[in-house]
Short mmCIF file of C-alpha atoms and ligand atoms in Angstrom, two decimals:
data_model
loop_
_atom_site.label_atom_id
_atom_site.label_comp_id
_atom_site.label_asym_id
_atom_site.label_seq_id
_atom_site.Cartn_x
_atom_site.Cartn_y
_atom_site.Cartn_z
CA MET A 214 -13.16 20.83 -2.58
CA ILE A 215 -10.24 20.33 -0.21
CA CYS A 216 -10.00 17.20 1.91
CA LEU A 217 -7.70 16.43 4.83
CA GLY A 218 -7.06 12.67 4.98
CA ILE A 219 -5.77 10.74 7.98
CA GLU A 220 -4.00 7.39 7.56
CA SER A 221 -3.50 5.19 10.62
CA THR A 222 -4.12 1.53 9.68
CA SER A 223 -0.78 0.18 10.82
CA HIS A 224 2.71 1.57 11.51
CA THR A 225 2.31 5.00 9.87
CA PHE A 226 0.36 8.05 10.99
CA GLY A 227 -0.06 10.20 7.90
CA CYS A 228 -1.94 13.35 7.01
CA GLY A 229 -2.50 14.51 3.44
CA ILE A 230 -4.34 17.56 2.12
CA VAL A 231 -5.65 17.14 -1.43
CA SER A 232 -7.78 19.34 -3.64
CA SER A 233 -10.38 18.10 -6.11
CA LYS A 234 -8.22 19.77 -8.79
CA LYS A 235 -6.05 16.67 -8.30
CA LYS A 236 -3.32 18.45 -6.38
CA ILE A 237 -1.52 17.29 -3.25
CA LEU A 238 -1.18 20.42 -1.12
CA SER A 239 0.78 18.60 1.57
CA ASP A 240 1.54 15.11 2.81
CA THR A 241 3.20 14.55 6.18
CA ARG A 242 3.79 11.30 8.02
CA ASP A 243 5.61 9.59 10.83
CA MET A 244 6.32 5.86 10.67
CA LEU A 245 6.92 3.73 13.75
CA LYS A 246 10.22 1.94 13.12
CA THR A 247 12.10 -0.59 15.24
CA GLU A 248 15.78 -1.52 15.49
CA LYS A 249 14.86 -5.15 16.19
CA GLY A 250 11.60 -7.10 15.96
CA GLY A 251 8.28 -6.17 14.33
CA ILE A 252 5.41 -3.83 15.19
CA ILE A 253 3.30 -4.44 18.31
CA PRO A 254 -0.25 -3.16 17.55
CA ILE A 255 -0.74 -1.33 20.85
CA ASP A 256 2.63 0.42 20.41
CA ALA A 257 1.50 1.59 16.96
CA ALA A 258 -1.67 3.11 18.50
CA LYS A 259 0.41 4.86 21.20
CA HIS A 260 2.71 6.16 18.48
CA HIS A 261 -0.26 7.60 16.54
CA ARG A 262 -1.61 9.35 19.66
CA LYS A 263 1.82 10.82 20.34
CA VAL A 264 2.54 12.17 16.83
CA GLY A 265 -1.01 12.71 15.45
CA LYS A 266 -1.57 16.35 16.38
CA ARG A 267 1.90 17.42 15.23
CA ILE A 268 1.59 15.61 11.88
CA ILE A 269 -1.81 17.23 11.19
CA GLU A 270 -0.51 20.68 12.15
CA GLU A 271 2.54 20.23 9.91
CA ALA A 272 0.28 19.24 6.98
CA ILE A 273 -1.92 22.33 7.46
CA LEU A 274 1.13 24.58 7.75
CA LYS A 275 2.77 23.09 4.62
CA ALA A 276 -0.48 23.49 2.67
CA LYS A 277 -0.52 27.18 3.80
CA TYR A 278 -3.67 26.98 5.91
CA PRO A 279 -6.16 26.02 3.17
CA LYS A 280 -9.94 26.13 3.62
CA ILE A 281 -10.68 22.48 4.38
CA ASP A 282 -14.13 21.15 3.38
CA LEU A 283 -13.93 17.50 4.39
CA ILE A 284 -12.04 15.11 6.65
CA SER A 285 -11.45 11.48 5.69
CA PHE A 286 -9.80 8.71 7.67
CA SER A 287 -8.88 5.08 7.02
CA ARG A 288 -11.63 3.02 8.69
CA SER A 289 -10.59 -0.40 7.29
CA PRO A 290 -8.78 -2.83 7.13
CA GLY A 291 -5.91 -2.71 9.62
CA LEU A 292 -4.67 -3.21 13.16
CA PRO A 293 -7.66 -2.49 15.44
CA PRO A 294 -5.78 -0.29 17.98
CA SER A 295 -4.25 1.81 15.19
CA LEU A 296 -7.59 2.18 13.39
CA HIS A 297 -9.40 3.23 16.57
CA GLU A 298 -6.76 5.80 17.43
CA GLY A 299 -6.87 7.30 13.92
CA ARG A 300 -10.67 7.49 14.03
CA LYS A 301 -10.58 9.17 17.43
CA ILE A 302 -8.12 11.78 16.19
CA ALA A 303 -10.22 12.37 13.01
CA LEU A 304 -13.42 12.79 15.04
CA GLU A 305 -11.77 15.16 17.53
CA PHE A 306 -10.39 17.28 14.71
CA GLY A 307 -13.69 17.20 12.77
CA LYS A 308 -15.60 18.38 15.84
CA GLU A 309 -13.12 21.18 16.48
CA MET A 310 -13.33 22.37 12.86
CA ASN A 311 -17.06 21.57 12.42
CA LEU A 312 -16.42 19.58 9.22
CA PRO A 313 -18.04 16.48 7.68
CA ILE A 314 -16.16 13.21 8.16
CA ILE A 315 -15.99 10.13 5.97
CA GLY A 316 -14.23 6.82 6.69
CA VAL A 317 -12.68 5.02 3.70
CA ASN A 318 -11.13 1.65 2.89
CA HIS A 319 -7.33 1.75 2.96
CA VAL A 320 -6.84 -0.76 0.11
CA ALA A 321 -9.33 1.10 -2.13
CA SER A 322 -7.29 4.23 -1.38
CA HIS A 323 -4.05 2.55 -2.49
CA LEU A 324 -5.78 1.39 -5.71
CA SER A 325 -7.23 4.87 -6.33
CA SER A 326 -3.78 6.38 -5.84
CA ALA A 327 -2.78 4.55 -9.03
CA HIS A 328 -5.38 6.63 -10.90
CA PHE A 329 -4.33 9.81 -9.13
CA HIS A 330 -0.65 9.49 -10.05
CA THR A 331 -0.72 7.72 -13.43
CA LYS A 332 -2.74 7.73 -16.64
CA VAL A 333 -3.76 4.10 -16.19
CA LYS A 334 -7.29 3.28 -17.43
CA ASP A 335 -8.19 -0.40 -17.17
CA PRO A 336 -5.26 -2.26 -15.59
CA ILE A 337 -4.30 -5.31 -13.66
CA TYR A 338 -3.53 -3.88 -10.21
CA LEU A 339 -0.57 -5.54 -8.49
CA PHE A 340 -0.92 -4.51 -4.86
CA VAL A 341 2.12 -5.46 -2.80
CA SER A 342 2.41 -4.17 0.75
CA GLY A 343 3.21 -5.31 4.27
CA ALA A 344 -0.20 -6.89 4.78
CA ASN A 345 -1.35 -7.59 1.21
CA THR A 346 -0.34 -9.34 -1.98
CA GLN A 347 -3.27 -9.10 -4.33
CA ILE A 348 -3.77 -9.10 -8.07
CA LEU A 349 -7.01 -7.29 -8.88
CA ILE A 350 -9.18 -5.94 -11.68
CA LEU A 351 -12.00 -3.38 -11.59
CA GLU A 352 -15.19 -4.54 -13.29
CA ASN A 353 -18.91 -3.89 -12.82
CA LYS A 354 -18.31 -1.40 -10.00
CA ARG A 355 -16.27 -3.82 -7.90
CA PHE A 356 -12.62 -4.68 -7.45
CA HIS A 357 -12.21 -8.41 -8.06
CA GLN A 358 -9.27 -10.36 -6.79
CA VAL A 359 -7.83 -12.68 -9.45
CA GLY A 360 -4.82 -13.85 -7.45
CA GLU A 361 -3.25 -13.54 -4.01
CA SER A 362 -0.69 -14.87 -1.58
CA LEU A 363 -1.97 -17.99 0.14
CA ASP A 364 0.00 -17.24 3.31
CA LEU A 365 2.34 -14.33 4.12
CA ALA A 366 2.06 -11.10 2.15
CA ILE A 367 5.28 -10.22 0.30
CA GLY A 368 6.07 -7.24 2.58
CA ASN A 369 5.56 -9.34 5.72
CA ALA A 370 7.68 -12.11 4.20
CA LEU A 371 10.57 -9.68 3.58
CA ASP A 372 10.13 -8.16 7.05
CA LYS A 373 10.14 -11.65 8.61
CA PHE A 374 13.41 -12.58 6.92
CA ALA A 375 14.87 -9.20 7.90
CA ARG A 376 14.08 -10.06 11.54
CA GLU A 377 15.85 -13.43 11.11
CA ILE A 378 19.02 -11.62 10.06
CA GLY A 379 18.79 -9.05 12.84
CA LEU A 380 17.47 -6.08 10.85
CA GLY A 381 14.66 -3.95 12.24
CA PHE A 382 11.37 -2.84 10.69
CA PRO A 383 10.76 -2.12 7.82
CA GLY A 384 12.97 -4.85 6.41
CA GLY A 385 12.22 -4.47 2.67
CA PRO A 386 14.51 -1.46 2.03
CA LYS A 387 17.37 -3.06 4.01
CA ILE A 388 17.03 -6.33 2.07
CA GLU A 389 17.09 -4.31 -1.18
CA GLU A 390 20.38 -2.70 -0.08
CA LEU A 391 22.04 -5.98 0.96
CA ALA A 392 20.84 -7.71 -2.23
CA LYS A 393 23.05 -5.35 -4.29
CA LYS A 394 26.12 -7.20 -2.95
CA GLY A 395 24.73 -10.74 -3.29
CA SER A 396 24.62 -13.59 -5.79
CA TYR A 397 22.14 -16.39 -6.42
CA SER A 398 21.45 -19.45 -4.23
CA GLU A 399 18.47 -21.64 -5.12
CA LEU A 400 15.22 -21.14 -3.17
CA PRO A 401 11.80 -22.79 -3.67
CA TYR A 402 9.58 -21.11 -6.30
CA ILE A 403 5.89 -21.47 -5.39
CA VAL A 404 3.19 -20.35 -7.83
CA LYS A 405 -0.15 -22.17 -7.94
CA GLY A 406 -2.15 -20.87 -10.90
CA MET A 407 -2.86 -17.27 -9.99
CA ASP A 408 -1.79 -17.64 -6.36
CA LEU A 409 1.56 -17.48 -4.62
CA SER A 410 3.08 -18.72 -1.38
CA PHE A 411 6.02 -17.07 0.40
CA SER A 412 6.24 -18.72 3.81
CA GLY A 413 8.15 -21.86 2.66
CA ILE A 414 10.68 -19.64 0.89
CA ILE A 415 11.34 -17.69 4.09
CA THR A 416 11.72 -20.93 6.08
CA LYS A 417 14.22 -22.23 3.51
CA ALA A 418 16.16 -18.96 3.46
CA ALA A 419 16.34 -18.99 7.29
CA ASP A 420 17.57 -22.60 7.13
CA LEU A 421 20.30 -21.67 4.62
CA LEU A 422 21.33 -18.79 6.88
CA MET A 423 21.83 -21.26 9.77
CA LYS A 424 23.93 -23.39 7.42
CA GLY A 425 26.27 -20.47 6.83
CA ASN A 426 25.00 -18.92 3.57
CA LYS A 427 25.79 -15.22 3.28
CA LYS A 428 23.05 -12.71 4.19
CA GLU A 429 23.72 -10.77 1.00
CA ASP A 430 23.25 -13.88 -1.18
CA LEU A 431 20.02 -14.79 0.58
CA CYS A 432 18.65 -11.25 0.20
CA PHE A 433 19.52 -11.29 -3.51
CA SER A 434 17.96 -14.74 -4.00
CA LEU A 435 14.86 -13.83 -2.02
CA GLN A 436 14.23 -10.80 -4.23
CA GLU A 437 14.94 -12.68 -7.47
CA THR A 438 12.66 -15.57 -6.52
CA CYS A 439 9.73 -13.70 -4.96
CA PHE A 440 9.71 -10.95 -7.57
CA SER A 441 9.88 -13.47 -10.45
CA MET A 442 6.81 -15.15 -8.95
CA LEU A 443 4.99 -11.80 -8.79
CA THR A 444 6.00 -11.08 -12.38
CA GLU A 445 4.74 -14.49 -13.54
CA VAL A 446 1.29 -14.12 -11.96
CA SER A 447 0.97 -10.53 -13.17
CA GLU A 448 1.69 -11.66 -16.72
CA ARG A 449 -0.79 -14.54 -16.43
CA ALA A 450 -3.44 -12.15 -15.08
CA MET A 451 -2.89 -9.79 -18.03
CA ALA A 452 -3.20 -12.67 -20.50
CA ASN A 453 -6.23 -14.27 -18.81
CA CYS A 454 -8.13 -11.02 -18.29
CA GLY A 455 -7.14 -9.46 -21.63
CA LYS A 456 -5.58 -6.36 -20.02
CA LYS A 457 -2.90 -4.26 -21.67
CA GLU A 458 -1.86 -2.30 -18.58
CA LEU A 459 -0.27 -3.22 -15.27
CA VAL A 460 -0.02 -0.87 -12.31
CA LEU A 461 2.11 -1.48 -9.23
CA ILE A 462 0.98 -0.12 -5.85
CA GLY A 463 1.79 -0.64 -2.13
CA GLY A 464 4.92 -0.27 0.01
CA VAL A 465 6.90 -2.99 -1.80
CA ALA A 466 6.39 -1.03 -5.04
CA ALA A 467 9.31 1.10 -3.82
CA ASN A 468 11.65 -1.76 -4.75
CA ARG A 469 13.67 -0.96 -7.88
CA ARG A 470 14.35 -4.59 -8.83
CA LEU A 471 10.63 -5.44 -8.74
CA ARG A 472 9.87 -2.43 -10.94
CA GLU A 473 12.63 -3.48 -13.33
CA MET A 474 11.30 -7.05 -13.72
CA LEU A 475 7.73 -5.86 -14.32
CA THR A 476 8.92 -3.24 -16.83
CA ILE A 477 10.78 -5.92 -18.83
CA MET A 478 7.76 -8.25 -18.80
CA CYS A 479 5.38 -5.48 -19.95
CA ASN A 480 7.78 -4.33 -22.67
CA GLU A 481 8.06 -7.88 -23.98
CA ARG A 482 4.29 -8.22 -24.31
CA LYS A 483 3.87 -4.65 -25.61
CA ALA A 484 1.81 -3.67 -22.60
CA LYS A 485 2.06 -0.50 -20.50
CA PHE A 486 3.61 -0.56 -17.05
CA TYR A 487 2.78 2.09 -14.48
CA SER A 488 3.74 2.53 -10.86
CA VAL A 489 3.00 5.18 -8.28
CA PRO A 490 5.92 7.53 -7.44
CA LEU A 491 8.26 6.08 -4.81
CA GLU A 492 7.19 8.49 -2.05
CA TYR A 493 3.52 7.59 -2.50
CA SER A 494 3.89 3.80 -2.71
CA GLY A 495 3.59 3.15 1.05
CA ASP A 496 0.94 4.22 3.54
CA HIS A 497 0.27 7.98 3.53
CA GLY A 498 -2.52 10.48 4.09
CA ALA A 499 -2.89 11.96 0.58
CA MET A 500 -4.39 8.73 -0.77
CA ILE A 501 -6.95 8.75 2.06
CA ALA A 502 -7.82 12.37 1.25
CA TYR A 503 -8.25 11.57 -2.46
CA GLN A 504 -10.44 8.58 -1.62
CA GLY A 505 -12.50 10.81 0.68
CA ILE A 506 -13.14 13.26 -2.20
CA LEU A 507 -14.05 10.43 -4.60
CA GLU A 508 -16.50 8.80 -2.20
CA TYR A 509 -18.05 11.98 -0.77
CA ASN A 510 -18.76 13.40 -4.24
CA SER A 511 -20.13 10.17 -5.68
CA GLY A 512 -22.70 9.64 -2.95
CA SER A 513 -21.11 6.62 -1.25
CA LYS A 514 -22.74 5.73 2.06
CA ILE A 515 -20.93 7.70 4.76
CA LYS A 516 -19.40 5.41 7.36
CA THR A 517 -17.52 6.60 10.42
CA ASP A 518 -17.05 3.33 12.29
CA VAL A 519 -13.98 1.09 12.21
CA SER A 520 -13.94 -2.24 10.33
CA PRO A 521 -10.58 -4.02 10.76
CA TYR A 522 -11.34 -6.96 8.43
CA GLU A 523 -13.26 -5.33 5.56
CA ARG A 524 -12.00 -6.53 2.17
CA VAL A 525 -11.80 -4.20 -0.80
CA GLU A 526 -14.04 -6.52 -2.84
CA GLU A 527 -16.90 -5.61 -0.46
CA ILE A 528 -16.80 -1.94 -1.47
CA GLU A 529 -19.14 -0.68 -4.19
CA VAL A 530 -17.14 1.53 -6.53
CA THR A 531 -19.58 4.42 -6.81
CA TRP A 532 -16.96 6.81 -8.20
CA LYS A 533 -15.46 7.16 -11.67
CA TYR A 534 -11.75 7.82 -12.00
CA LEU A 535 -11.71 9.30 -15.47
CA GLU A 536 -14.65 11.65 -15.24
CA HIS A 537 -14.09 12.90 -11.74
CA PHE A 538 -11.78 15.80 -12.50
P1 LIG B 680 -1.12 -2.34 3.92
O1 LIG B 680 -0.87 -1.08 3.14
O2 LIG B 680 -1.57 -3.47 3.10
O3 LIG B 680 -2.01 -2.11 5.11
P2 LIG B 680 1.38 -1.92 5.24
O4 LIG B 680 0.72 -0.84 5.97
O5 LIG B 680 2.35 -2.74 6.03
O6 LIG B 680 0.27 -2.82 4.56
P3 LIG B 680 2.87 -0.30 3.29
O7 LIG B 680 3.20 0.90 4.08
O8 LIG B 680 2.14 -0.09 2.01
O9 LIG B 680 2.16 -1.49 3.99
O10 LIG B 680 4.23 -1.06 2.99
C1 LIG B 680 5.13 -1.44 4.00
C2 LIG B 680 5.90 -2.63 3.47
O11 LIG B 680 6.67 -2.28 2.33
C3 LIG B 680 6.86 -3.22 4.49
O12 LIG B 680 6.68 -4.62 4.50
C4 LIG B 680 8.23 -2.85 3.93
O13 LIG B 680 9.26 -3.75 4.27
C5 LIG B 680 7.95 -2.84 2.44
N1 LIG B 680 8.92 -2.04 1.68
C6 LIG B 680 9.16 -0.71 1.79
N2 LIG B 680 10.17 -0.33 0.96
C7 LIG B 680 10.57 -1.47 0.32
C8 LIG B 680 11.59 -1.75 -0.64
N3 LIG B 680 12.39 -0.80 -1.11
N4 LIG B 680 11.71 -3.03 -1.07
C9 LIG B 680 10.91 -4.00 -0.61
N5 LIG B 680 9.93 -3.79 0.31
C10 LIG B 680 9.77 -2.54 0.77
#
């Protein structure tokens, strides 16, 4: 089976073509970026309408015009205008090609991408993106959250600080660059059991900026502090849940310092650390296509509406990662 997946939950319009032989035939995307300020939802939807057709055509061309059997799109959760635009494009394309369509959960797709790209079996999932900071496990056919950010997600926190220092969106990669030239200044460290809080740290960093601290030092300190917190809760989750594997997913997984800290922690406790390849850590279409194949073949209820607030814990995991291929 070959599935064409459309991602459109937020800033990125992506199209991936994946075969059930676990092969990515193509993955094309266009991300809305800004020089200053964040993403305005209606602008993201306009962006998707503008680039959608071209990105799909490029994916089909790169995959050498395969025989597509199924179309999937991200129906939840996300910015409502972006989700609606993506759905509209998927339905238009499905009608034109006379193909079945399935809507999937974007977070479940990120988590499934860990199983697509790595040999992980029964991990703690550390999902760190613009909109999410979640520590999860998969048990009894459900993803269960065992920890989360109580306020801002880590990606949003980094993007917010990037805006404070006049960098555009996405801020995470720019902070990573500046951090290479910085040294440590103390910032609050806020872990409450299995949960974390980032907003006070951003307020303090912004305050130190006003007081004349160097941008580079604040970027370095922000990474050291926030990533240590993520490492601490991941380790606690592994100990509490008796897991010997950790897998890192989501846009912030592209950060080399975060990967380094988690690798050291896992090595020290003789556990295995996995992360998705850099180019597949953020939002993209191939993960939506893979999720479409998983759900379509396992008899999940086919949904084609949009559900901006659906949580991944609500999804019944009808599919099996290990036996599917
Ligand atoms: P979600 O996937 O939960 O809907 P999203 O669509 O915003 O959220 P992604 O595309 O997965 O998320 O990730 C985007 C986020 O990743 C942005 O906040 C961006 O700043 C961050 N990011 C990307 N690269 C890096 C990096 N090298 N270091 C830190 N953060 C990064």
